[in-house]
Amino acid sequence: MSSVVLVGTQWGDEGKGRFVDFLASKANAVVRFQGGDNAGHTVEIDDKQFKLHLVPSGIFSCKTNIIGSGVVVNPVALVEELNMLKKEGVDYSSLRIASRAQVIMPWHMIFDTLKEEALGRSDIGTTRKGIGPAYMDRADRVGIRICDLIDFTIFEQKARELAKQKNEILTKLYNAPPVNIEEILVEYKKCADIIRPYITDTVALLHKIMENGENVLFEGAQGTLLDLTIGTYPYVTSSNPISGGVCIGAGIGPTAIDNVLGIVKAYTTRVGKGPFVTELLGAKGEEIREKGHEYGATTGRPRRCGWLDTVILNYSAKINGLTHLAISRMDTLGGVGDVKICTGYKQPDGTVTDVFPARWELLSDYEPVYETLPGWTDDISHIRDYDELPENAKAYLKRIEKLTGVPIVMIGVGANRVETIVIETIY
Ligand code: IMO
Ligand code: MG
């Protein structure tokens, strides 16, 4: 048995979905452990592209796919996703949804939007999917859980009571219209009927799978710098996307984790607000955005683009206990000219630090210290063998390994499943 945790090492959108899909055929279970439909995991198989938000990216080949206890589930969004899969002829009978997961209610999305609007220019730039408000209700111990959908009378009772309280806040604090609980109940009843057969005690199920000695792959959403505690607070999400989040979100002990695979985009991107030391605001950033189609899979927003930052990667390596790296989008960097790697931050007093700071305000004053490496012009998307990569691409990868001290085991040279170079197998 081998359990691998796959996490994003940057600000999300590292290509987690494509690597989960690639590894899923060797795993017996794929488990999402945090986040919700704020995630947008893109999987490309043959000539078809799928954008998954809640359903694990193992759905195309793995025999068990679990939405774990730490996830916040919008049943309406989940049903939409299942309908999309059905339309594409994808069998999702392997899906299991944790009875302990939280339910996103329409008021969570409304509060997410109202709070962002109230913040104006200092907004966080959330996906407005209700993620923060749903986790707030969980911490406040008033959240509705997936198990409450099993007996709909329990759900109805809880939802009616909560709607009353939320409508007080909506109308009196925000001067906004109240929610219509009757409409909500009709919609959620339909969704409950569809997802009920998939609801189960996923903690018990997962432990059975592990006791049988089977391989498990944990699929992180978002990224290390979006972690609620460890990330660029307050410009973060409301869950723990780091490897430690697996223990709580899936219900396993830390000793059950064998390997932690950090997914690294060959450059850096970020959606939403917050500091970004290596951000490229000019033509180069624009070039990378267009070449890499860097637009959010969930919200369609243009992603901010910049050079690779090993201060971030080293921070990620330590926090997640990374044992291996997979690099995505090496193809995108081909043809952009020389490439840069940030190895430190120059502080206003002229000294250089390689410590990622707790205060995001400090990051805004830092200047990146770069190493410049020669680029590669060739189209590398057809390459499947590491040795065939252009020398400059290999030198770039070697430099990342040297600066982080973590071995690279896989390389993405395109979005498609087959556009993957395997250096070492982890299953
Ligand atoms: P995947 O799994 C990139 C960002 C939002 C915003 C912040 C908080 O596809 O990598 P939230 O709606 O979570 O309260 O928003 O987090 N964000 C992501 N950025 N990829 C994601 O997921 C993200 N999920 C949330 O843009 O800055
Ligand atoms: Mg995304």
CSV table of C-alpha atoms and ligand atoms in Angstrom, one decimal:
chain,number,residue,atom,x,y,z
A,1,MET,CA,0.0,0.0,0.0
A,2,SER,CA,1.2,3.5,-0.8
A,3,SER,CA,-0.5,6.7,0.0
A,4,VAL,CA,0.4,9.8,-1.9
A,5,VAL,CA,-0.7,13.3,-1.1
A,6,LEU,CA,-0.7,15.6,-4.1
A,7,VAL,CA,-0.7,19.3,-3.3
A,8,GLY,CA,-0.4,22.7,-5.0
A,9,THR,CA,2.9,24.4,-4.0
A,10,GLN,CA,2.0,27.9,-5.3
A,11,TRP,CA,-1.3,29.9,-5.4
A,12,GLY,CA,-3.4,27.1,-7.0
A,13,ASP,CA,-3.9,26.2,-10.7
A,14,GLU,CA,-0.6,24.3,-10.8
A,15,GLY,CA,-2.0,21.5,-12.8
A,16,LYS,CA,-3.1,19.2,-10.0
A,17,GLY,CA,-6.0,17.8,-11.9
A,18,ARG,CA,-3.9,16.6,-14.9
A,19,PHE,CA,-1.4,14.8,-12.6
A,20,VAL,CA,-4.1,13.2,-10.4
A,21,ASP,CA,-5.7,11.9,-13.6
A,22,PHE,CA,-2.4,10.6,-14.8
A,23,LEU,CA,-1.7,8.8,-11.5
A,24,ALA,CA,-5.3,7.7,-10.9
A,25,SER,CA,-5.1,4.5,-12.9
A,26,LYS,CA,-2.5,3.2,-10.4
A,27,ALA,CA,-4.5,4.3,-7.4
A,28,ASN,CA,-7.4,2.4,-5.8
A,29,ALA,CA,-9.0,5.5,-4.4
A,30,VAL,CA,-8.7,9.3,-5.1
A,31,VAL,CA,-9.8,11.5,-2.3
A,32,ARG,CA,-10.6,15.3,-2.2
A,33,PHE,CA,-10.0,16.5,1.3
A,34,GLN,CA,-10.7,20.2,1.4
A,35,GLY,CA,-12.1,23.2,-0.5
A,36,GLY,CA,-15.2,23.1,-2.7
A,37,ASP,CA,-16.3,24.1,-6.1
A,38,ASN,CA,-13.8,27.1,-5.9
A,39,ALA,CA,-11.4,24.5,-7.4
A,40,GLY,CA,-11.2,24.1,-11.2
A,41,HIS,CA,-9.3,21.0,-12.1
A,42,THR,CA,-8.8,20.5,-15.8
A,43,VAL,CA,-8.3,17.0,-17.3
A,44,GLU,CA,-7.7,16.4,-21.0
A,45,ILE,CA,-8.1,12.9,-22.4
A,46,ASP,CA,-7.9,12.4,-26.1
A,47,ASP,CA,-9.8,15.3,-27.7
A,48,LYS,CA,-12.0,16.0,-24.7
A,49,GLN,CA,-11.4,18.5,-21.9
A,50,PHE,CA,-13.2,18.2,-18.6
A,51,LYS,CA,-13.3,21.0,-15.9
A,52,LEU,CA,-14.0,19.4,-12.5
A,53,HIS,CA,-14.8,21.4,-9.4
A,54,LEU,CA,-16.0,18.9,-6.8
A,55,VAL,CA,-15.7,15.4,-8.4
A,56,PRO,CA,-12.2,14.0,-7.8
A,57,SER,CA,-10.0,13.9,-11.0
A,58,GLY,CA,-9.7,10.2,-10.6
A,59,ILE,CA,-13.2,9.8,-11.9
A,60,PHE,CA,-12.1,8.7,-15.3
A,61,SER,CA,-10.0,5.7,-14.3
A,62,CYS,CA,-10.0,5.0,-10.5
A,63,LYS,CA,-12.4,2.5,-8.8
A,64,THR,CA,-13.3,4.7,-5.8
A,65,ASN,CA,-13.5,8.5,-5.9
A,66,ILE,CA,-14.2,10.2,-2.5
A,67,ILE,CA,-15.4,13.7,-1.7
A,68,GLY,CA,-14.0,13.8,1.8
A,69,SER,CA,-15.2,15.1,5.1
A,70,GLY,CA,-13.3,18.4,4.9
A,71,VAL,CA,-14.9,19.5,1.7
A,72,VAL,CA,-17.7,22.0,1.5
A,73,VAL,CA,-20.2,20.7,-1.1
A,74,ASN,CA,-22.7,22.8,-3.1
A,75,PRO,CA,-25.3,20.1,-4.0
A,76,VAL,CA,-26.5,22.2,-7.0
A,77,ALA,CA,-23.0,22.6,-8.4
A,78,LEU,CA,-22.3,18.9,-7.8
A,79,VAL,CA,-25.5,17.8,-9.6
A,80,GLU,CA,-24.5,20.1,-12.5
A,81,GLU,CA,-21.1,18.5,-12.7
A,82,LEU,CA,-22.6,15.0,-12.6
A,83,ASN,CA,-24.9,15.9,-15.4
A,84,MET,CA,-22.0,17.2,-17.4
A,85,LEU,CA,-20.2,13.9,-16.9
A,86,LYS,CA,-23.3,11.9,-17.8
A,87,LYS,CA,-23.6,13.9,-21.0
A,88,GLU,CA,-20.0,13.1,-21.9
A,89,GLY,CA,-20.6,9.4,-21.2
A,90,VAL,CA,-18.5,9.2,-18.1
A,91,ASP,CA,-19.5,6.6,-15.5
A,92,TYR,CA,-19.4,8.2,-12.1
A,93,SER,CA,-20.8,5.2,-10.1
A,94,SER,CA,-17.4,5.2,-8.3
A,95,LEU,CA,-18.2,8.4,-6.5
A,96,ARG,CA,-18.7,8.5,-2.7
A,97,ILE,CA,-19.6,11.6,-0.7
A,98,ALA,CA,-18.6,12.0,2.9
A,99,SER,CA,-21.5,12.1,5.3
A,100,ARG,CA,-19.4,14.5,7.4
A,101,ALA,CA,-18.8,17.0,4.6
A,102,GLN,CA,-20.5,20.4,4.9
A,103,VAL,CA,-23.3,21.7,2.6
A,104,ILE,CA,-23.0,25.0,0.9
A,105,MET,CA,-26.4,26.9,1.1
A,106,PRO,CA,-27.4,29.7,-1.2
A,107,TRP,CA,-26.9,32.2,1.6
A,108,HIS,CA,-23.3,31.3,1.7
A,109,MET,CA,-22.8,32.5,-1.8
A,110,ILE,CA,-24.9,35.6,-1.1
A,111,PHE,CA,-22.8,36.5,1.9
A,112,ASP,CA,-19.6,35.8,0.0
A,113,THR,CA,-20.6,38.3,-2.7
A,114,LEU,CA,-22.0,40.9,-0.2
A,115,LYS,CA,-18.8,40.8,1.9
A,116,GLU,CA,-16.6,41.2,-1.2
A,117,GLU,CA,-18.7,44.1,-2.5
A,118,ALA,CA,-18.6,45.8,1.0
A,119,LEU,CA,-14.8,45.5,0.9
A,120,GLY,CA,-14.7,47.4,-2.4
A,121,ARG,CA,-11.1,47.8,-3.6
A,122,SER,CA,-9.7,45.8,-0.6
A,123,ASP,CA,-11.7,42.7,-1.5
A,124,ILE,CA,-10.0,39.3,-1.5
A,125,GLY,CA,-11.1,38.4,-5.0
A,126,THR,CA,-12.9,35.2,-3.9
A,127,THR,CA,-14.6,32.9,-6.4
A,128,ARG,CA,-17.9,33.9,-4.7
A,129,LYS,CA,-18.8,30.2,-4.4
A,130,GLY,CA,-19.7,30.7,-0.7
A,131,ILE,CA,-16.6,28.8,0.5
A,132,GLY,CA,-15.6,31.2,3.3
A,133,PRO,CA,-19.1,31.6,4.8
A,134,ALA,CA,-19.7,27.8,4.7
A,135,TYR,CA,-16.5,27.2,6.6
A,136,MET,CA,-17.5,30.0,9.0
A,137,ASP,CA,-20.7,28.2,9.8
A,138,ARG,CA,-18.8,24.9,10.3
A,139,ALA,CA,-16.6,26.6,12.9
A,140,ASP,CA,-19.7,28.2,14.4
A,141,ARG,CA,-21.2,24.7,14.6
A,142,VAL,CA,-24.4,25.6,12.8
A,143,GLY,CA,-23.5,24.1,9.4
A,144,ILE,CA,-25.7,21.6,7.7
A,145,ARG,CA,-23.8,18.4,6.8
A,146,ILE,CA,-24.2,16.0,3.9
A,147,CYS,CA,-25.6,13.4,6.3
A,148,ASP,CA,-28.5,15.7,7.0
A,149,LEU,CA,-29.6,15.2,3.3
A,150,ILE,CA,-30.3,11.5,4.0
A,151,ASP,CA,-33.5,12.2,5.9
A,152,PHE,CA,-34.8,15.3,4.2
A,153,THR,CA,-37.1,16.2,7.1
A,154,ILE,CA,-33.9,16.8,9.2
A,155,PHE,CA,-32.4,19.0,6.4
A,156,GLU,CA,-35.7,20.9,6.1
A,157,GLN,CA,-35.9,21.6,9.8
A,158,LYS,CA,-32.3,22.9,9.9
A,159,ALA,CA,-32.6,24.9,6.7
A,160,ARG,CA,-35.8,26.6,7.8
A,161,GLU,CA,-34.3,27.6,11.1
A,162,LEU,CA,-31.1,28.9,9.5
A,163,ALA,CA,-32.9,30.7,6.8
A,164,LYS,CA,-34.7,32.7,9.4
A,165,GLN,CA,-31.5,33.7,11.1
A,166,LYS,CA,-29.7,34.5,7.8
A,167,ASN,CA,-32.6,36.6,6.5
A,168,GLU,CA,-32.4,38.7,9.7
A,169,ILE,CA,-28.7,39.5,8.8
A,170,LEU,CA,-29.4,39.9,5.1
A,171,THR,CA,-32.3,42.3,5.5
A,172,LYS,CA,-31.2,44.2,8.6
A,173,LEU,CA,-27.4,44.3,8.2
A,174,TYR,CA,-27.0,44.3,4.5
A,175,ASN,CA,-30.3,45.8,3.5
A,176,ALA,CA,-30.5,43.0,1.0
A,177,PRO,CA,-33.5,40.9,-0.1
A,178,PRO,CA,-34.2,37.7,2.0
A,179,VAL,CA,-33.8,34.3,0.6
A,180,ASN,CA,-36.9,32.3,-0.3
A,181,ILE,CA,-36.6,29.1,1.7
A,182,GLU,CA,-39.5,27.4,-0.1
A,183,GLU,CA,-37.6,27.7,-3.4
A,184,ILE,CA,-34.4,26.5,-1.8
A,185,LEU,CA,-36.1,23.4,-0.3
A,186,VAL,CA,-37.5,22.4,-3.7
A,187,GLU,CA,-34.1,22.8,-5.4
A,188,TYR,CA,-32.2,21.0,-2.6
A,189,LYS,CA,-34.7,18.2,-2.4
A,190,LYS,CA,-34.1,17.4,-6.1
A,191,CYS,CA,-30.4,17.5,-5.6
A,192,ALA,CA,-30.6,15.4,-2.4
A,193,ASP,CA,-32.5,12.7,-4.3
A,194,ILE,CA,-29.8,12.5,-6.9
A,195,ILE,CA,-26.8,12.4,-4.6
A,196,ARG,CA,-28.2,10.4,-1.7
A,197,PRO,CA,-27.1,7.0,-3.1
A,198,TYR,CA,-23.5,8.2,-3.1
A,199,ILE,CA,-23.4,9.4,0.5
A,200,THR,CA,-21.5,7.2,2.9
A,201,ASP,CA,-19.1,7.1,5.9
A,202,THR,CA,-16.0,7.8,3.8
A,203,VAL,CA,-13.7,7.6,6.9
A,204,ALA,CA,-14.7,4.0,7.4
A,205,LEU,CA,-14.5,3.3,3.7
A,206,LEU,CA,-11.0,4.8,3.4
A,207,HIS,CA,-9.6,2.9,6.3
A,208,LYS,CA,-11.0,-0.3,4.8
A,209,ILE,CA,-9.2,0.5,1.5
A,210,MET,CA,-6.0,1.2,3.3
A,211,GLU,CA,-6.2,-1.9,5.5
A,212,ASN,CA,-6.6,-3.9,2.3
A,213,GLY,CA,-3.2,-2.5,1.3
A,214,GLU,CA,-4.5,-0.5,-1.7
A,215,ASN,CA,-3.0,2.7,-3.1
A,216,VAL,CA,-4.6,6.0,-2.2
A,217,LEU,CA,-4.1,9.3,-3.8
A,218,PHE,CA,-5.2,12.5,-2.0
A,219,GLU,CA,-6.1,15.3,-4.3
A,220,GLY,CA,-5.4,18.8,-2.9
A,221,ALA,CA,-7.3,21.8,-4.2
A,222,GLN,CA,-6.0,25.3,-4.2
A,223,GLY,CA,-2.4,25.7,-3.1
A,224,THR,CA,0.0,26.2,-0.2
A,225,LEU,CA,0.0,30.0,-0.4
A,226,LEU,CA,-3.8,30.0,-0.3
A,227,ASP,CA,-3.8,28.0,3.0
A,228,LEU,CA,-5.9,29.7,5.7
A,229,THR,CA,-3.1,29.5,8.3
A,230,ILE,CA,0.1,29.2,6.3
A,231,GLY,CA,-0.7,31.3,3.2
A,232,THR,CA,-0.7,35.0,2.3
A,233,TYR,CA,-3.5,35.8,4.9
A,234,PRO,CA,-6.0,37.4,4.4
A,235,TYR,CA,-5.6,36.8,0.7
A,236,VAL,CA,-6.2,33.1,1.1
A,237,THR,CA,-9.0,30.5,1.0
A,238,SER,CA,-10.8,29.3,4.1
A,239,SER,CA,-9.5,25.7,4.2
A,240,ASN,CA,-6.1,24.0,4.6
A,241,PRO,CA,-4.8,22.9,1.2
A,242,ILE,CA,-1.4,21.8,2.6
A,243,SER,CA,-0.6,18.2,3.2
A,244,GLY,CA,-1.4,18.4,6.9
A,245,GLY,CA,-5.0,19.2,5.8
A,246,VAL,CA,-5.4,15.6,4.7
A,247,CYS,CA,-5.4,14.3,8.2
A,248,ILE,CA,-8.4,16.3,9.2
A,249,GLY,CA,-10.2,16.5,5.8
A,250,ALA,CA,-9.9,12.8,5.1
A,251,GLY,CA,-9.7,11.4,8.6
A,252,ILE,CA,-6.3,9.7,8.6
A,253,GLY,CA,-3.2,10.0,10.8
A,254,PRO,CA,0.0,11.6,9.6
A,255,THR,CA,1.8,8.2,9.8
A,256,ALA,CA,-0.5,7.0,7.0
A,257,ILE,CA,1.1,9.3,4.5
A,258,ASP,CA,4.0,7.8,2.5
A,259,ASN,CA,4.8,10.5,0.0
A,260,VAL,CA,3.9,14.1,-0.7
A,261,LEU,CA,4.0,15.2,-4.4
A,262,GLY,CA,4.2,18.9,-4.8
A,263,ILE,CA,2.8,20.2,-8.1
A,264,VAL,CA,4.7,23.2,-9.5
A,265,LYS,CA,3.8,25.3,-12.4
A,266,ALA,CA,7.0,26.1,-14.4
A,267,TYR,CA,6.2,29.8,-13.7
A,268,THR,CA,3.8,31.4,-11.2
A,269,THR,CA,0.2,32.5,-11.5
A,270,ARG,CA,-2.3,33.9,-9.1
A,271,VAL,CA,-6.1,34.7,-9.4
A,272,GLY,CA,-7.6,37.1,-7.0
A,273,LYS,CA,-5.9,39.8,-5.0
A,274,GLY,CA,-2.8,39.7,-2.8
A,275,PRO,CA,0.9,40.2,-3.0
A,276,PHE,CA,3.0,38.5,-5.8
A,277,VAL,CA,6.7,39.4,-5.8
A,278,THR,CA,7.6,37.9,-9.2
A,279,GLU,CA,4.5,39.2,-11.0
A,280,LEU,CA,5.1,40.4,-14.6
A,281,LEU,CA,2.9,43.3,-15.2
A,282,GLY,CA,4.1,44.1,-18.7
A,283,ALA,CA,4.2,42.4,-22.1
A,284,LYS,CA,6.1,39.3,-20.8
A,285,GLY,CA,3.3,38.6,-18.4
A,286,GLU,CA,0.7,39.1,-21.1
A,287,GLU,CA,2.7,36.7,-23.4
A,288,ILE,CA,2.8,33.9,-20.8
A,289,ARG,CA,-0.9,34.4,-20.1
A,290,GLU,CA,-1.9,34.1,-23.7
A,291,LYS,CA,0.5,31.3,-24.4
A,292,GLY,CA,-0.6,29.3,-21.4
A,293,HIS,CA,-4.3,30.2,-21.7
A,294,GLU,CA,-4.1,31.5,-18.1
A,295,TYR,CA,-7.7,32.2,-17.4
A,296,GLY,CA,-9.5,30.7,-14.4
A,297,ALA,CA,-11.2,27.4,-14.9
A,298,THR,CA,-13.8,28.4,-12.3
A,299,THR,CA,-14.4,32.1,-12.8
A,300,GLY,CA,-12.8,32.8,-16.2
A,301,ARG,CA,-10.8,35.6,-14.7
A,302,PRO,CA,-7.4,36.3,-16.3
A,303,ARG,CA,-4.6,34.9,-14.1
A,304,ARG,CA,-1.8,37.2,-13.0
A,305,CYS,CA,1.5,35.7,-14.3
A,306,GLY,CA,5.1,35.9,-13.2
A,307,TRP,CA,8.4,34.0,-13.0
A,308,LEU,CA,9.0,30.9,-10.9
A,309,ASP,CA,9.8,31.7,-7.2
A,310,THR,CA,11.9,29.3,-5.2
A,311,VAL,CA,11.5,31.2,-2.0
A,312,ILE,CA,7.8,30.1,-2.3
A,313,LEU,CA,8.8,26.5,-3.3
A,314,ASN,CA,11.2,26.1,-0.4
A,315,TYR,CA,8.5,27.4,2.0
A,316,SER,CA,6.1,24.9,0.4
A,317,ALA,CA,8.6,22.1,0.5
A,318,LYS,CA,9.0,22.4,4.3
A,319,ILE,CA,5.4,23.0,5.2
A,320,ASN,CA,4.1,20.1,3.1
A,321,GLY,CA,7.1,17.8,3.7
A,322,LEU,CA,7.5,17.4,-0.1
A,323,THR,CA,9.2,14.2,-1.2
A,324,HIS,CA,8.8,14.7,-4.9
A,325,LEU,CA,7.9,17.4,-7.4
A,326,ALA,CA,6.0,17.4,-10.7
A,327,ILE,CA,6.4,20.3,-13.0
A,328,SER,CA,3.6,21.4,-15.2
A,329,ARG,CA,3.5,23.6,-18.3
A,330,MET,CA,7.1,23.4,-19.4
A,331,ASP,CA,5.7,23.7,-22.9
A,332,THR,CA,4.4,27.2,-22.1
A,333,LEU,CA,7.8,28.6,-21.3
A,334,GLY,CA,9.2,27.3,-24.6
A,335,GLY,CA,9.8,30.3,-26.9
A,336,VAL,CA,9.4,33.1,-24.4
A,337,GLY,CA,13.1,33.8,-24.4
A,338,ASP,CA,15.4,33.7,-21.4
A,339,VAL,CA,13.7,32.4,-18.2
A,340,LYS,CA,14.1,33.7,-14.7
A,341,ILE,CA,14.0,32.0,-11.3
A,342,CYS,CA,13.6,34.1,-8.2
A,343,THR,CA,15.9,32.9,-5.4
A,344,GLY,CA,15.5,35.6,-2.8
A,345,TYR,CA,13.8,38.9,-1.9
A,346,LYS,CA,15.6,42.2,-1.7
A,347,GLN,CA,14.3,44.1,1.2
A,348,PRO,CA,14.0,47.9,1.3
A,349,ASP,CA,17.2,48.1,3.4
A,350,GLY,CA,19.1,46.4,0.6
A,351,THR,CA,19.6,43.0,2.3
A,352,VAL,CA,18.3,39.8,0.7
A,353,THR,CA,16.1,37.3,2.5
A,354,ASP,CA,15.0,33.8,1.5
A,355,VAL,CA,12.4,33.6,4.2
A,356,PHE,CA,8.8,33.9,3.2
A,357,PRO,CA,7.2,36.4,5.6
A,358,ALA,CA,4.1,36.2,7.6
A,359,ARG,CA,3.1,39.8,6.8
A,360,TRP,CA,1.9,40.2,3.2
A,361,GLU,CA,2.6,43.9,3.5
A,362,LEU,CA,6.3,43.1,3.5
A,363,LEU,CA,6.0,41.2,0.3
A,364,SER,CA,4.7,44.3,-1.5
A,365,ASP,CA,8.0,46.0,-0.6
A,366,TYR,CA,10.3,43.2,-1.7
A,367,GLU,CA,12.1,43.1,-5.1
A,368,PRO,CA,12.8,39.7,-6.6
A,369,VAL,CA,16.4,38.6,-6.9
A,370,TYR,CA,16.6,36.6,-10.2
A,371,GLU,CA,18.9,34.1,-11.8
A,372,THR,CA,18.5,34.2,-15.6
A,373,LEU,CA,18.7,31.0,-17.6
A,374,PRO,CA,18.7,30.6,-21.4
A,375,GLY,CA,15.3,29.6,-22.8
A,376,TRP,CA,14.3,27.0,-25.3
A,377,THR,CA,12.4,27.6,-28.5
A,378,ASP,CA,11.4,24.1,-29.5
A,379,ASP,CA,7.9,22.7,-29.2
A,380,ILE,CA,8.4,20.1,-26.6
A,381,SER,CA,4.8,18.8,-26.4
A,382,HIS,CA,5.6,15.6,-28.3
A,383,ILE,CA,8.5,14.6,-26.1
A,384,ARG,CA,7.9,11.7,-23.7
A,385,ASP,CA,11.5,10.9,-22.7
A,386,TYR,CA,13.4,13.2,-20.4
A,387,ASP,CA,16.6,12.8,-22.3
A,388,GLU,CA,15.1,14.2,-25.4
A,389,LEU,CA,14.2,17.6,-23.8
A,390,PRO,CA,16.2,20.6,-25.0
A,391,GLU,CA,19.4,21.0,-22.9
A,392,ASN,CA,18.2,24.4,-21.7
A,393,ALA,CA,14.9,22.9,-20.5
A,394,LYS,CA,16.8,20.2,-18.6
A,395,ALA,CA,19.1,22.9,-17.1
A,396,TYR,CA,16.1,24.8,-15.9
A,397,LEU,CA,14.6,21.6,-14.3
A,398,LYS,CA,18.0,20.7,-12.7
A,399,ARG,CA,18.2,24.2,-11.3
A,400,ILE,CA,14.8,23.8,-9.6
A,401,GLU,CA,15.8,20.5,-8.1
A,402,LYS,CA,19.1,22.0,-6.8
A,403,LEU,CA,17.4,25.1,-5.3
A,404,THR,CA,14.6,23.1,-3.6
A,405,GLY,CA,16.5,19.9,-2.8
A,406,VAL,CA,13.4,17.9,-4.0
A,407,PRO,CA,13.6,15.5,-6.9
A,408,ILE,CA,11.4,16.0,-10.0
A,409,VAL,CA,9.6,12.9,-11.0
A,410,MET,CA,7.1,14.0,-13.6
A,411,ILE,CA,6.9,16.8,-16.2
A,412,GLY,CA,3.9,18.1,-18.0
A,413,VAL,CA,4.6,19.2,-21.6
A,414,GLY,CA,1.0,19.8,-22.5
A,415,ALA,CA,-2.5,19.7,-21.1
A,416,ASN,CA,-3.3,16.3,-22.4
A,417,ARG,CA,-3.0,13.1,-20.3
A,418,VAL,CA,-0.4,11.7,-22.7
A,419,GLU,CA,1.7,14.8,-22.7
A,420,THR,CA,3.6,13.7,-19.6
A,421,ILE,CA,7.2,12.7,-19.0
A,422,VAL,CA,7.8,10.2,-16.2
A,423,ILE,CA,11.2,10.2,-14.7
A,424,GLU,CA,10.4,8.0,-11.7
A,425,THR,CA,7.2,6.2,-10.7
A,426,ILE,CA,5.8,6.9,-7.3
A,427,TYR,CA,3.3,4.0,-7.4
B,1,IMO,P1,-7.6,25.1,-7.8
B,1,IMO,O1,-7.9,23.9,-7.0
B,1,IMO,C1,-6.6,29.3,-7.8
B,1,IMO,C2,-8.4,31.8,-4.7
B,1,IMO,C3,-9.4,32.9,-5.2
B,1,IMO,C4,-9.2,34.0,-4.1
B,1,IMO,C5,-8.9,33.1,-2.9
B,1,IMO,C6,-10.1,33.0,-2.0
B,1,IMO,O2,-8.2,25.1,-9.2
B,1,IMO,O3,-6.1,25.3,-7.8
B,1,IMO,P2,-12.3,31.5,-2.2
B,1,IMO,O4,-13.4,31.5,-3.2
B,1,IMO,O5,-11.6,30.2,-2.0
B,1,IMO,O6,-12.8,32.0,-0.9
B,1,IMO,O7,-11.3,32.6,-2.7
B,1,IMO,O8,-8.5,31.9,-3.3
B,1,IMO,N1,-8.7,30.5,-5.2
B,1,IMO,C7,-8.1,29.8,-6.1
B,1,IMO,N2,-7.1,30.2,-7.0
B,1,IMO,N3,-7.0,28.1,-7.9
B,1,IMO,C8,-8.0,27.6,-7.1
B,1,IMO,O9,-8.3,26.3,-7.0
B,1,IMO,C9,-8.6,28.5,-6.2
B,1,IMO,N4,-9.6,28.4,-5.2
B,1,IMO,C10,-9.6,29.6,-4.6
B,1,IMO,O10,-9.1,33.3,-6.5
B,1,IMO,O11,-8.0,34.6,-4.4
B,2,MG,MG,-8.2,26.6,-10.6
